[in-house]
Short mmCIF file of C-alpha atoms in Angstrom, two decimals:
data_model
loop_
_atom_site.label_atom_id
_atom_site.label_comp_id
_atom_site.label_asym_id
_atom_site.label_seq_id
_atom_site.Cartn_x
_atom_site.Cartn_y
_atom_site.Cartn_z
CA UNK D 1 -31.00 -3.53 -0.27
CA UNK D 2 -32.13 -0.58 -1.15
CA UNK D 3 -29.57 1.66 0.06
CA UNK D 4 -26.70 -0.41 -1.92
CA UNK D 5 -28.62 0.23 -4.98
CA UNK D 6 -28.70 3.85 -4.16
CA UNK D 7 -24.96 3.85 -3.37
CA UNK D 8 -24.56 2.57 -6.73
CA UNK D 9 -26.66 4.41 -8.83
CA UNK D 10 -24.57 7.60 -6.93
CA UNK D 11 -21.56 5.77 -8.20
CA UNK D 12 -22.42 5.52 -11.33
CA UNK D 13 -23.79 9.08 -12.06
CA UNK D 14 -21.19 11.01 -10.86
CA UNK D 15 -19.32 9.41 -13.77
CA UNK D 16 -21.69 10.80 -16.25
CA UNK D 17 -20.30 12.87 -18.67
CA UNK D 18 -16.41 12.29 -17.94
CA UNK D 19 -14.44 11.12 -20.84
CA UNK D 20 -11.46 10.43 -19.46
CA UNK D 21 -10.97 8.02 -22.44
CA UNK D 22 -10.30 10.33 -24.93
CA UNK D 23 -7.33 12.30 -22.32
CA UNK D 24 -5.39 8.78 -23.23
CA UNK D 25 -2.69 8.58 -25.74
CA UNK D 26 -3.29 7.59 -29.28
CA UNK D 27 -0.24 6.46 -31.31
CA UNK D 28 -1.71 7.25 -34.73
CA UNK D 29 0.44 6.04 -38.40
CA UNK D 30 -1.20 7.68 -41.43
CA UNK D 31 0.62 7.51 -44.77
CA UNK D 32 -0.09 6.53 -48.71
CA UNK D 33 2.24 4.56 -51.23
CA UNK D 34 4.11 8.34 -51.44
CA UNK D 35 4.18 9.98 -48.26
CA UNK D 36 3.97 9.89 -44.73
CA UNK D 37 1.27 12.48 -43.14
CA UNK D 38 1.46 11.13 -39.24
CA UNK D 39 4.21 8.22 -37.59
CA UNK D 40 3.14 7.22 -33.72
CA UNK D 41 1.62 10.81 -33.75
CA UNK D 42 -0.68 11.77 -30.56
CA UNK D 43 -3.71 12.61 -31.73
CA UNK D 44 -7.31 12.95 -30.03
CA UNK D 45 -9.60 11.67 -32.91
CA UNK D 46 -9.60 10.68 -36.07
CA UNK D 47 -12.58 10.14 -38.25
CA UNK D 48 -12.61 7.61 -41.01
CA UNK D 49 -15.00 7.03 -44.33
CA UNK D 50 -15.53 3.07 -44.31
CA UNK D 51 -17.38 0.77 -46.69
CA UNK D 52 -19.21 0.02 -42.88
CA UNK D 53 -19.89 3.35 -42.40
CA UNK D 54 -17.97 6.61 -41.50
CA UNK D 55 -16.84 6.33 -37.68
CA UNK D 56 -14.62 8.08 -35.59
CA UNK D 57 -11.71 6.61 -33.24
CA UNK D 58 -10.56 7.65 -29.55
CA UNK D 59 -8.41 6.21 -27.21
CA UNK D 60 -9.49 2.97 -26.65
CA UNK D 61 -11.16 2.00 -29.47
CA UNK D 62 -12.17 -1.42 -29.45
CA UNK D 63 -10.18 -3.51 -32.43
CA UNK D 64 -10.74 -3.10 -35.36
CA UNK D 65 -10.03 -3.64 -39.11
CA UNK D 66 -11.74 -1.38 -42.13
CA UNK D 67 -11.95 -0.84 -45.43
CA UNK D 68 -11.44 3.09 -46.13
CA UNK D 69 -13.98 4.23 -48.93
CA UNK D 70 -13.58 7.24 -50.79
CA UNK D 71 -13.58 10.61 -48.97
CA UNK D 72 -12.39 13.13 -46.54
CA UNK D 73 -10.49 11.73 -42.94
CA UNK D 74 -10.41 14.30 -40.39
CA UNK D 75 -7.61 14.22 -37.85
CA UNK D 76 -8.23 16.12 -34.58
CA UNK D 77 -4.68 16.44 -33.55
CA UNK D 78 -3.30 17.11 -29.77
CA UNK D 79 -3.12 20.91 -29.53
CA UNK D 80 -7.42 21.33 -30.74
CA UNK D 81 -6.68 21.52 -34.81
CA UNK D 82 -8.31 19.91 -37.63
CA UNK D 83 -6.36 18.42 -40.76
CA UNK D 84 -8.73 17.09 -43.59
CA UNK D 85 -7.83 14.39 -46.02
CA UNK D 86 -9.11 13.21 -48.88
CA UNK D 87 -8.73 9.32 -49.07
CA UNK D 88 -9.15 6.63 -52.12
CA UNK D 89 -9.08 3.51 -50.49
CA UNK D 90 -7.12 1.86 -48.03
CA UNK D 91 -7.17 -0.17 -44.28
CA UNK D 92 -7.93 1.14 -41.20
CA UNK D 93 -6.19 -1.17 -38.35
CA UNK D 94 -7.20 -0.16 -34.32
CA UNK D 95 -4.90 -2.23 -32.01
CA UNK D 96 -5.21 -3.30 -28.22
CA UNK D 97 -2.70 -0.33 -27.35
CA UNK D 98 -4.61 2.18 -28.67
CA UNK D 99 -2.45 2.85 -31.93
CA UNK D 100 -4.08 2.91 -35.22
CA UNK D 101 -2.31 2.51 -38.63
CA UNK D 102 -4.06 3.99 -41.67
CA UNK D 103 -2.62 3.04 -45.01
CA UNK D 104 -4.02 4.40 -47.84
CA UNK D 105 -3.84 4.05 -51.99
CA UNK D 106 -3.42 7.50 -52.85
CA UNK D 107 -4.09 10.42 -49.68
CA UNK D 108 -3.79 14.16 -50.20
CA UNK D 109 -4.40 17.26 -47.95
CA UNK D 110 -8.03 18.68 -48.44
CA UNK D 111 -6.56 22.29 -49.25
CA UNK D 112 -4.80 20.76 -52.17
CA UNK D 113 -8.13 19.70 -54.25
CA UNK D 114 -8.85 21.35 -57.29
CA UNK D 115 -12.59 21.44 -57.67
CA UNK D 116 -12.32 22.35 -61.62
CA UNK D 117 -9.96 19.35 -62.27
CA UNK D 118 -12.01 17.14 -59.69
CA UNK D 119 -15.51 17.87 -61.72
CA UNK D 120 -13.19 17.03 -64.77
CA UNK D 121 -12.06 13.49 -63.61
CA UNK D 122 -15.80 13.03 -62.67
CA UNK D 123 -17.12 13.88 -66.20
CA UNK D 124 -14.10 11.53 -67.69
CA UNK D 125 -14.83 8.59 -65.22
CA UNK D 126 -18.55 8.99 -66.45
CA UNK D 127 -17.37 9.12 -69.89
CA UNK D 128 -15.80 5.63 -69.08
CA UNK D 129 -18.42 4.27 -67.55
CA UNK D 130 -20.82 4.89 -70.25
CA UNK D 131 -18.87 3.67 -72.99
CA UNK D 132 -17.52 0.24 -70.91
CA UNK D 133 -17.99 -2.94 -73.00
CA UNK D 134 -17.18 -5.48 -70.86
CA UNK D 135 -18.30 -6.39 -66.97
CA UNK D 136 -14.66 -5.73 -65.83
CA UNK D 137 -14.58 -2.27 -67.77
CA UNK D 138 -17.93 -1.43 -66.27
CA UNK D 139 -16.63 -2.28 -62.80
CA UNK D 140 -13.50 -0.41 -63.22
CA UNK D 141 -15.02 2.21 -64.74
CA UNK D 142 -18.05 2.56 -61.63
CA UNK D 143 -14.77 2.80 -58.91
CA UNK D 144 -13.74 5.57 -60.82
CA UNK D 145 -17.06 7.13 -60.90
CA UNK D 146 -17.62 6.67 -56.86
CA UNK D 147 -13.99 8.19 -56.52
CA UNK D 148 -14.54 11.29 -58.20
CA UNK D 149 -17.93 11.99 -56.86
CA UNK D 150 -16.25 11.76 -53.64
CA UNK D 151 -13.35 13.75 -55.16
CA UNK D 152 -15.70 16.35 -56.01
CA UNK D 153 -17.24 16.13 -52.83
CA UNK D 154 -14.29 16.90 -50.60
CA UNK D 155 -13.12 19.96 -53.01
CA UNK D 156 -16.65 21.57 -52.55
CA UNK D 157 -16.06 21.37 -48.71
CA UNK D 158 -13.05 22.97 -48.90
#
C-alpha cells in the first residue's frame, strides 16, 4: 500500500510545473463589425475583459461563452509579442477544439487611442448622463459613461 501511493505521488510531481497545455494550438478569430484583426490565427493567450470577470484563455480552455465588457484584450501571439485592444462589447465563444471566436461592437488597436479625445467622450457621456430624463436615457447614457471610463483607461496605459 504504501509504496503504490509513493509511486504515485512520484508520478504526479514530476508533472509539476509542465504546461504542456499552453505548447497546443489555438485557432483564434478576432474581428469587429469593420475589420478583421486575427482569422484561425495561432496564438498562445489571449486575455479578455468580461462582465464575469477579466480571464485569460490557453489551449484547452474549457467551453465557454462571455460577454466582453469594456476594455483592453491582450493577445500573446506565437512568436512572444503582445497586441493590446481596446474592446466595447462583444462575445467571447471557447470551443471543444481549442478555437475561440471573439466578435466585438467596435475594436481598435491600443496605440491608436487618443487620450485627449477619450477624456472628451468621457466628459460628454457625463454630460448625458446628468441631463437624462427618462430611465432609458439614463441607461443609455450610464453605458456610455462605463465605455469611456474604460476608454480613458486603456489610452492612459498606452
Amino acid at each position: 500500500m504504501f509504496a503504490r501511493t509513493t509511486s504515485r505521488l512520484i508520478q504526479n510531481v514530476s508533472r509539476v510545473g509542465v504546461r504542456g497545455y499552453a505548447d497546443n494550438p489555438m485557432a483564434f478569430t478576432f474581428a469587429s463589425q469593420s475589420q478583421v484583426f486575427y482569422n484561425a490565427a495561432d496564438v498562445k493567450q489571449v486575455d479578455v475583459p468580461s462582465f464575469s470577470g477579466n480571464f485569460g484563455i490557453l489551449p484547452n480552455h474549457v467551453p465557454t461563452l462571455a460577454v466582453i465588457k469594456p476594455g483592453v484584450l491582450t493577445v500573446f501571439e506565437g512568436d512572444g509579442s503582445q497586441k493590446k485592444f481596446f474592446v466595447s462589447s462583444g462575445m467571447i465563444s471557447i470551443n471543444e477544439d481549442s478555437s475561440v471566436q471573439i466578435l466585438a461592437e467596435e475594436a481598435t488597436n491600443v496605440e491608436n487611442l487618443d487620450l485627449h479625445t477619450a477624456k472628451d467622450l468621457l466628459q460628454k457621456a457625463n454630460s448625458e448622463a446628468a441631463s437624462a430624463s427618462s430611465e432609458q436615457a439614463k441607461a443609455e447614457a450610464q453605458i456610455a459613461v462605463e465605455v469611456a471610463e474604460a476608454l480613458v483607461k486603456a489610452a492612459e496605459s498606452n
